[in-house]
Short mmCIF file of C-alpha atoms in Angstrom, two decimals:
data_model
loop_
_atom_site.label_atom_id
_atom_site.label_comp_id
_atom_site.label_asym_id
_atom_site.label_seq_id
_atom_site.Cartn_x
_atom_site.Cartn_y
_atom_site.Cartn_z
CA MET A 1 -11.30 19.70 14.29
CA ARG A 2 -13.05 17.08 16.47
CA ALA A 3 -16.70 16.64 17.32
CA GLY A 4 -18.75 13.94 19.00
CA ALA A 5 -18.23 11.82 22.10
CA LYS A 6 -19.68 8.35 21.53
CA ILE A 7 -18.42 8.46 17.96
CA PRO A 8 -15.38 10.76 17.66
CA ILE A 9 -15.49 12.82 14.47
CA TYR A 10 -12.32 14.39 13.11
CA ILE A 11 -12.61 16.93 10.31
CA HIS A 12 -9.45 17.74 8.41
CA PRO A 13 -9.16 21.31 7.06
CA LEU A 14 -8.60 19.88 3.57
CA PHE A 15 -12.12 18.45 3.69
CA TRP A 16 -13.55 21.96 3.64
CA LEU A 17 -11.18 23.07 0.89
CA PHE A 18 -12.00 20.08 -1.29
CA ALA A 19 -15.74 20.50 -0.68
CA ALA A 20 -15.48 24.19 -1.58
CA PHE A 21 -13.55 23.31 -4.74
CA ILE A 22 -16.24 20.85 -5.84
CA GLY A 23 -18.93 23.35 -4.89
CA PHE A 24 -17.39 26.10 -6.98
CA LEU A 25 -16.97 23.79 -9.96
CA MET A 26 -20.64 22.85 -9.75
CA SER A 27 -22.13 26.29 -9.04
CA GLN A 28 -19.65 28.96 -10.17
CA SER A 29 -20.95 31.24 -7.40
CA LEU A 30 -20.15 32.03 -3.78
CA VAL A 31 -23.62 31.20 -2.45
CA GLY A 32 -23.76 28.04 -4.53
CA THR A 33 -20.33 27.01 -3.25
CA LEU A 34 -21.44 27.43 0.37
CA LEU A 35 -24.60 25.41 -0.25
CA TRP A 36 -22.59 22.66 -1.91
CA VAL A 37 -20.22 22.56 1.08
CA VAL A 38 -23.25 22.00 3.33
CA ILE A 39 -24.59 19.29 1.01
CA ILE A 40 -21.26 17.48 0.84
CA PHE A 41 -20.71 17.76 4.59
CA VAL A 42 -24.15 16.41 5.50
CA SER A 43 -24.04 13.66 2.87
CA VAL A 44 -20.57 12.40 3.79
CA LEU A 45 -21.21 12.63 7.52
CA VAL A 46 -24.52 10.74 7.31
CA HIS A 47 -22.87 8.06 5.18
CA GLU A 48 -20.04 7.59 7.68
CA LEU A 49 -22.48 7.62 10.58
CA GLY A 50 -24.13 4.65 8.91
CA HIS A 51 -20.88 2.69 9.15
CA ALA A 52 -20.13 3.92 12.66
CA THR A 53 -23.60 3.22 14.05
CA MET A 54 -23.52 -0.39 12.91
CA ALA A 55 -20.01 -0.73 14.33
CA LEU A 56 -21.35 0.47 17.68
CA ILE A 57 -24.10 -2.15 17.53
CA PHE A 58 -21.39 -4.79 17.23
CA LYS A 59 -19.61 -3.31 20.28
CA GLN A 60 -16.77 -1.74 18.35
CA ASN A 61 -15.16 1.65 19.01
CA PRO A 62 -15.69 3.60 15.79
CA LYS A 63 -14.01 6.80 14.69
CA ILE A 64 -15.01 9.03 11.77
CA GLU A 65 -12.55 11.12 9.80
CA LEU A 66 -13.62 13.58 7.13
CA ILE A 67 -10.65 14.01 4.84
CA ALA A 68 -9.93 15.65 1.50
CA MET A 69 -11.48 13.00 -0.72
CA GLY A 70 -14.43 12.12 1.52
CA GLY A 71 -14.86 10.18 4.73
CA LEU A 72 -13.29 7.26 6.52
CA THR A 73 -14.73 5.22 9.37
CA SER A 74 -12.39 2.98 11.32
CA TYR A 75 -13.11 0.93 14.40
CA GLN A 76 -11.40 -1.17 17.03
CA GLY A 77 -12.63 -4.05 19.11
CA LYS A 78 -12.98 -7.79 19.06
CA LYS A 79 -12.55 -9.54 15.74
CA LEU A 80 -15.78 -9.42 13.77
CA LYS A 81 -17.37 -12.18 11.77
CA TYR A 82 -17.68 -11.70 8.05
CA TYR A 83 -21.42 -10.97 8.17
CA GLN A 84 -20.79 -8.25 10.77
CA GLN A 85 -18.11 -6.64 8.61
CA PHE A 86 -20.51 -6.86 5.67
CA LEU A 87 -23.31 -5.10 7.55
CA ILE A 88 -21.01 -2.32 8.78
CA VAL A 89 -19.93 -1.58 5.22
CA LEU A 90 -23.44 -1.89 3.80
CA ASN A 91 -24.93 0.49 6.35
CA GLY A 92 -23.05 3.46 4.88
CA PRO A 93 -24.80 3.37 1.50
CA LEU A 94 -28.09 2.52 3.25
CA PHE A 95 -27.87 5.73 5.28
CA GLY A 96 -27.20 7.59 2.03
CA ILE A 97 -30.32 6.06 0.50
CA LEU A 98 -32.29 7.04 3.61
CA LEU A 99 -31.08 10.62 3.18
CA PHE A 100 -32.22 10.47 -0.45
CA ALA A 101 -35.60 9.16 0.70
CA LEU A 102 -35.91 11.91 3.30
CA ALA A 103 -35.11 14.60 0.73
CA SER A 104 -37.63 13.04 -1.66
CA LEU A 105 -40.31 12.99 1.05
CA ILE A 106 -39.72 16.65 1.92
CA LEU A 107 -40.01 17.62 -1.74
CA TRP A 108 -43.13 15.50 -2.21
CA LEU A 109 -44.84 17.03 0.84
CA ASN A 110 -43.90 20.47 -0.47
CA PHE A 111 -42.84 21.70 2.97
CA PHE A 112 -40.74 24.59 1.72
CA LYS A 113 -41.46 27.35 -0.77
CA ASN A 114 -38.09 29.12 -0.84
CA PRO A 115 -36.55 28.36 -4.27
CA THR A 116 -32.99 28.26 -2.94
CA LEU A 117 -33.89 25.84 -0.17
CA VAL A 118 -35.94 23.66 -2.51
CA GLY A 119 -33.07 23.64 -5.00
CA THR A 120 -30.63 22.64 -2.28
CA ILE A 121 -32.85 19.75 -1.20
CA LYS A 122 -33.14 18.62 -4.82
CA VAL A 123 -29.36 18.59 -5.14
CA MET A 124 -29.14 16.68 -1.85
CA GLN A 125 -31.62 14.17 -3.25
CA VAL A 126 -29.73 13.63 -6.51
CA VAL A 127 -26.27 13.58 -4.91
CA ASN A 128 -27.19 10.91 -2.38
CA LEU A 129 -28.95 8.71 -4.91
CA PHE A 130 -26.10 9.01 -7.40
CA TRP A 131 -23.33 8.49 -4.87
CA SER A 132 -25.10 5.60 -3.14
CA ILE A 133 -25.38 3.80 -6.48
CA VAL A 134 -21.80 4.57 -7.51
CA ASN A 135 -20.50 3.63 -4.08
CA LEU A 136 -22.07 0.19 -4.37
CA LEU A 137 -20.09 -0.64 -7.51
CA PRO A 138 -17.80 -3.62 -6.78
CA VAL A 139 -14.61 -1.59 -7.01
CA LEU A 140 -12.17 -0.96 -4.18
CA PRO A 141 -11.94 1.31 -2.23
CA LEU A 142 -15.69 1.91 -2.70
CA ASP A 143 -18.09 0.22 -0.32
CA GLY A 144 -19.24 -2.09 -3.09
CA GLY A 145 -15.68 -3.27 -3.50
CA GLN A 146 -15.43 -3.87 0.23
CA LEU A 147 -18.68 -5.83 0.18
CA LEU A 148 -17.41 -7.98 -2.69
CA ARG A 149 -14.10 -8.54 -0.90
CA ILE A 150 -15.79 -9.60 2.34
CA ALA A 151 -18.22 -11.93 0.57
CA LEU A 152 -15.58 -13.62 -1.59
CA GLU A 153 -13.10 -13.86 1.26
CA ALA A 154 -15.76 -15.44 3.47
CA PHE A 155 -16.30 -18.20 0.92
CA PHE A 156 -12.87 -18.58 -0.70
CA GLY A 157 -10.39 -17.17 1.80
CA VAL A 158 -7.31 -15.44 0.42
CA LYS A 159 -8.21 -16.50 -3.13
CA GLY A 160 -11.47 -14.61 -2.73
CA PHE A 161 -9.60 -11.50 -1.63
CA LYS A 162 -7.39 -11.66 -4.72
CA LEU A 163 -10.38 -12.32 -6.96
CA SER A 164 -12.17 -9.24 -5.61
CA LEU A 165 -9.18 -7.11 -6.61
CA LEU A 166 -9.14 -8.56 -10.11
CA ILE A 167 -12.89 -8.04 -10.59
CA GLY A 168 -12.60 -4.51 -9.23
CA PHE A 169 -9.76 -3.71 -11.62
CA ILE A 170 -11.70 -4.93 -14.66
CA ILE A 171 -14.84 -3.00 -13.72
CA ALA A 172 -12.97 0.19 -12.78
CA ALA A 173 -10.93 0.14 -15.99
CA SER A 174 -14.08 -0.42 -18.06
CA ILE A 175 -15.91 2.47 -16.39
CA ALA A 176 -12.88 4.71 -16.84
CA LEU A 177 -12.66 3.94 -20.56
CA VAL A 178 -16.39 4.50 -21.11
CA SER A 179 -16.29 7.73 -19.09
CA PHE A 180 -13.41 9.09 -21.15
CA ALA A 181 -15.17 8.05 -24.35
CA ILE A 182 -18.30 10.02 -23.45
CA ARG A 183 -16.20 12.92 -22.09
CA TYR A 184 -16.99 12.47 -18.40
CA TYR A 185 -13.37 13.18 -17.65
CA LEU A 186 -13.63 13.65 -13.88
CA LEU A 187 -15.45 10.34 -13.43
CA GLY A 188 -13.02 8.68 -15.82
CA ALA A 189 -10.02 9.98 -13.90
CA LEU A 190 -11.51 8.78 -10.61
CA PHE A 191 -12.11 5.25 -11.87
CA PHE A 192 -8.76 5.18 -13.62
CA LEU A 193 -7.24 5.84 -10.20
CA PHE A 194 -9.35 3.06 -8.69
CA ALA A 195 -8.26 0.69 -11.48
CA PHE A 196 -4.62 1.51 -10.87
CA GLN A 197 -4.99 0.98 -7.12
CA SER A 198 -6.77 -2.35 -7.63
CA PHE A 199 -4.14 -3.57 -10.07
CA ASP A 200 -1.32 -2.51 -7.76
CA MET A 201 -2.96 -4.26 -4.82
CA TYR A 202 -3.57 -7.36 -6.94
CA ARG A 203 0.07 -7.42 -7.99
CA LYS A 204 1.21 -7.13 -4.39
CA SER A 205 -1.37 -9.66 -3.18
CA ARG A 206 0.28 -12.51 -5.07
CA ASN A 207 2.48 -13.13 -2.04
CA ILE A 208 -0.40 -13.03 0.44
CA GLN A 209 -1.10 -16.33 2.18
CA LYS A 210 -3.90 -17.44 4.47
CA CYS A 211 -1.79 -16.69 7.53
CA ASP A 212 -1.45 -13.05 6.43
CA ARG A 213 -5.16 -12.56 7.10
CA ASP A 214 -4.81 -13.83 10.67
CA ASP A 215 -5.24 -10.86 13.01
CA SER A 216 -3.45 -12.55 15.90
CA LEU A 217 -0.32 -13.03 13.79
CA ALA A 218 -0.51 -9.44 12.58
CA ASP A 219 -0.81 -8.33 16.21
CA ASP A 220 2.31 -10.34 17.09
CA LEU A 221 4.21 -8.63 14.29
CA THR A 222 3.12 -5.26 15.65
CA LYS A 223 4.28 -6.27 19.15
CA ALA A 224 7.67 -7.22 17.76
CA GLN A 225 7.98 -3.87 15.99
CA LEU A 226 7.06 -2.04 19.20
CA ALA A 227 9.65 -4.06 21.10
CA LEU A 228 12.26 -3.08 18.53
CA ASN A 229 11.29 0.58 18.84
CA GLN A 230 11.90 0.24 22.58
CA ASN A 231 15.26 -1.45 21.89
CA LYS A 232 14.03 -4.75 23.38
CA LYS A 233 15.78 -6.81 20.74
CA GLU A 234 15.72 -10.15 22.53
CA GLU A 235 11.98 -9.89 23.12
CA ALA A 236 11.47 -8.95 19.47
CA LYS A 237 13.64 -11.87 18.34
CA THR A 238 11.56 -14.35 20.31
CA ILE A 239 8.30 -13.07 18.82
CA LEU A 240 9.70 -12.92 15.28
CA GLU A 241 11.23 -16.39 15.40
CA ASP A 242 7.89 -17.73 16.60
CA LEU A 243 6.14 -15.95 13.74
CA ARG A 244 8.48 -17.51 11.19
CA GLN A 245 7.72 -20.94 12.57
CA LYS A 246 3.97 -20.35 12.48
CA THR A 247 3.78 -18.82 9.02
CA LYS A 248 6.54 -20.43 6.89
CA GLN A 249 5.57 -18.18 3.96
CA GLY A 250 3.66 -15.04 3.06
CA LEU A 251 3.99 -11.36 3.88
CA ILE A 252 4.18 -11.74 7.66
CA TYR A 253 6.89 -14.36 7.25
CA THR A 254 8.81 -12.03 4.94
CA GLN A 255 8.50 -9.05 7.27
CA ALA A 256 9.51 -11.11 10.29
CA THR A 257 12.52 -12.43 8.40
CA HIS A 258 13.61 -8.95 7.37
CA LEU A 259 13.37 -7.66 10.92
CA LEU A 260 15.30 -10.63 12.28
CA ALA A 261 18.01 -10.20 9.66
CA PHE A 262 18.59 -6.60 10.70
CA ILE A 263 18.63 -7.55 14.38
CA TYR A 264 21.32 -10.14 13.69
CA HIS A 265 23.18 -7.63 11.54
CA ASP A 266 23.21 -5.15 14.43
CA GLN A 267 24.56 -7.95 16.62
CA LYS A 268 27.38 -8.60 14.11
CA GLU A 269 26.06 -12.07 13.25
CA ASP A 270 26.69 -11.84 9.52
CA LYS A 271 26.22 -15.53 8.83
CA LYS A 272 22.70 -15.55 10.27
CA THR A 273 21.88 -12.26 8.59
CA TYR A 274 22.94 -13.71 5.27
CA GLU A 275 20.95 -16.90 5.75
CA TYR A 276 17.79 -15.04 6.71
CA LEU A 277 17.95 -12.59 3.82
CA LEU A 278 18.79 -15.41 1.44
CA SER A 279 15.53 -17.14 2.40
CA VAL A 280 13.53 -14.14 1.15
CA GLN A 281 15.81 -12.95 -1.63
CA ASP A 282 12.94 -12.77 -4.14
CA LYS A 283 10.98 -10.44 -1.85
CA LEU A 284 13.71 -8.17 -0.52
CA ALA A 285 12.83 -4.75 0.79
CA ASP A 286 14.98 -1.99 -0.69
CA GLU A 287 16.92 -1.48 2.53
CA ALA A 288 17.88 -5.17 2.53
CA VAL A 289 19.18 -5.33 -1.04
CA CYS A 290 22.49 -3.57 -0.37
CA LEU A 291 23.03 -5.57 2.80
CA LEU A 292 22.52 -8.91 1.05
CA HIS A 293 24.68 -7.69 -1.85
CA ASP A 294 27.53 -7.04 0.58
CA LEU A 295 27.07 -10.29 2.51
CA ALA A 296 26.77 -12.36 -0.67
CA PHE A 297 30.12 -10.97 -1.79
CA LYS A 298 31.69 -11.94 1.52
CA GLU A 299 30.17 -15.41 1.21
CA GLU A 300 31.51 -15.64 -2.36
CA ASN A 301 28.04 -16.12 -3.79
CA TYR A 302 28.99 -14.21 -6.91
CA LYS A 303 25.95 -15.21 -8.93
CA LEU A 304 23.75 -13.55 -6.33
CA VAL A 305 25.97 -10.46 -6.26
CA LYS A 306 25.59 -10.27 -10.03
CA ALA A 307 21.81 -10.56 -9.76
CA LEU A 308 21.69 -7.74 -7.20
CA SER A 309 24.40 -5.58 -8.76
CA ALA A 310 22.31 -3.08 -10.70
CA LYS A 311 19.59 -2.70 -8.06
CA ALA A 312 22.07 -2.30 -5.20
CA TYR A 313 23.92 0.43 -7.08
CA LYS A 314 20.69 2.16 -8.06
CA LEU A 315 19.55 2.23 -4.43
CA ALA A 316 22.89 3.35 -3.02
CA PRO A 317 25.36 4.46 -5.71
CA SER A 318 28.86 4.28 -4.28
CA LYS A 319 32.42 3.41 -5.17
CA GLU A 320 32.29 0.36 -2.90
CA ILE A 321 29.26 -1.19 -4.59
CA ALA A 322 30.57 -0.45 -8.09
CA LEU A 323 33.93 -2.01 -7.17
CA LYS A 324 32.31 -5.14 -5.75
CA ASN A 325 30.27 -5.43 -8.93
CA SER A 326 33.41 -5.09 -11.04
CA GLN A 327 35.24 -7.73 -9.00
CA THR A 328 32.26 -10.06 -9.20
CA PHE A 329 31.94 -9.87 -12.97
CA ALA A 330 35.69 -10.36 -13.27
CA ILE A 331 35.51 -13.55 -11.20
CA LEU A 332 32.64 -14.73 -13.41
CA ASN A 333 34.85 -14.02 -16.44
CA GLU A 334 32.63 -11.29 -17.85
CA PRO A 335 35.18 -8.65 -18.88
CA LYS A 336 32.87 -6.07 -20.41
CA PRO A 337 30.57 -5.49 -17.39
CA SER A 338 33.58 -5.81 -15.09
CA GLY A 339 35.35 -3.01 -16.92
CA GLY A 340 32.20 -0.90 -16.99
CA TRP A 341 31.67 -1.20 -13.26
CA LEU A 342 35.33 -0.47 -12.56
CA LYS A 343 35.11 2.67 -14.67
CA THR A 344 32.03 3.66 -12.65
CA ALA A 345 33.94 3.11 -9.40
CA LYS A 346 36.82 5.23 -10.71
CA GLN A 347 34.45 8.15 -11.30
CA PHE A 348 34.06 8.50 -7.54
CA GLY A 349 37.76 9.39 -7.36
CA SER A 350 40.60 8.23 -5.08
CA LEU A 351 40.94 4.85 -6.79
CA ASP A 352 44.36 3.43 -7.64
CA LEU A 353 43.36 1.67 -10.84
CA LYS A 354 46.67 -0.12 -11.33
CA SER A 355 46.60 -1.49 -7.79
CA VAL A 356 42.97 -2.60 -8.09
CA ILE A 357 43.47 -4.40 -11.40
CA SER A 358 46.45 -6.26 -9.96
CA GLN A 359 44.15 -7.98 -7.45
CA ASN A 360 43.44 -11.68 -7.91
CA TYR A 361 39.80 -10.88 -8.65
CA PHE A 362 40.81 -9.65 -12.10
CA ASP A 363 43.05 -12.54 -13.16
CA LYS A 364 40.54 -13.81 -15.74
CA VAL A 365 39.86 -10.47 -17.40
CA ARG A 366 43.01 -8.42 -16.86
CA ASP A 367 44.33 -9.01 -20.37
CA SER A 368 40.96 -8.87 -22.11
CA SER A 369 40.53 -6.19 -24.76
CA GLU A 370 36.87 -5.81 -23.74
CA PHE A 371 37.99 -5.05 -20.20
CA ASN A 372 40.86 -2.71 -21.08
CA HIS A 373 38.75 -0.84 -23.62
CA PHE A 374 37.27 1.20 -20.75
CA PHE A 375 40.65 2.58 -19.66
CA LYS A 376 42.19 3.76 -22.90
#
């Protein structure tokens, strides 16, 4: 469902279902559920309009989406300064506080006499005050967490971004523990989820460098990916090579290197593929592990094959990978794992064990009791 022209508003069907679920939990009645749906809809929409309105002021093109767990406002346009980003985020809770103030004013002026309507306005008042306060807690993905991130990043750069995640994790985990202790299980579960997300983002952010926060470099990476999707490999290669030169390290560098490696692999340039993947071997994407495992074996880098052996097999269990692992451990004179991997390869069938063991790879372990133990 879409509404609005200046600010497009998309409402996902799950939004209504989730709002109805919350409404029923809170009211245990059909009428109460419907009223809660209205309260949630108005509250979330007003909050998101706060973000979107400020984005419009800064000449952005905002879009509002009402989804299962709430609302999301995104916008496109020229790169904003930190204070502009801060004000866009802050304006959401401010609109919520204004809605609380409006509800309070209506109740104070005693405009309405209908008990149901008065009760609904009271709930609107409490909900918006409560959520505005909660939403300003410095925990991502809440607005307070975004405000903290923007402020710290403005002063400390990438270190500030990482620090905001760490602070958010500590606060979210603390709130979750307290909530569980006082039996506010729903709130506890919510902040436990936030704590997990913050910790996961913090763990992943360790590889983020200053260049990764550069929008122009991120745009170049997107252009390269689009070029690849259109099979314009040479154009993509030019962009990606330039990105590697500009970044030298970080997530964009790693992604560019991965993409280049697969381009060279498609072009049958195994040596270059190997060199590129080797440069990011500590940050390999899953799809690159098996490729580097295979190329490392061809390049006789057996220590690397050993390091990748278990992960490569886990990602793509096959006779070929198990056999390479067995041959590698044999060359490294490790008879027990060599025998174990060879037994694994044999389980796939169609393997002439006698012929395989006669290969030069197994010269160091062929007569070992630890190796032969697997084939008795």
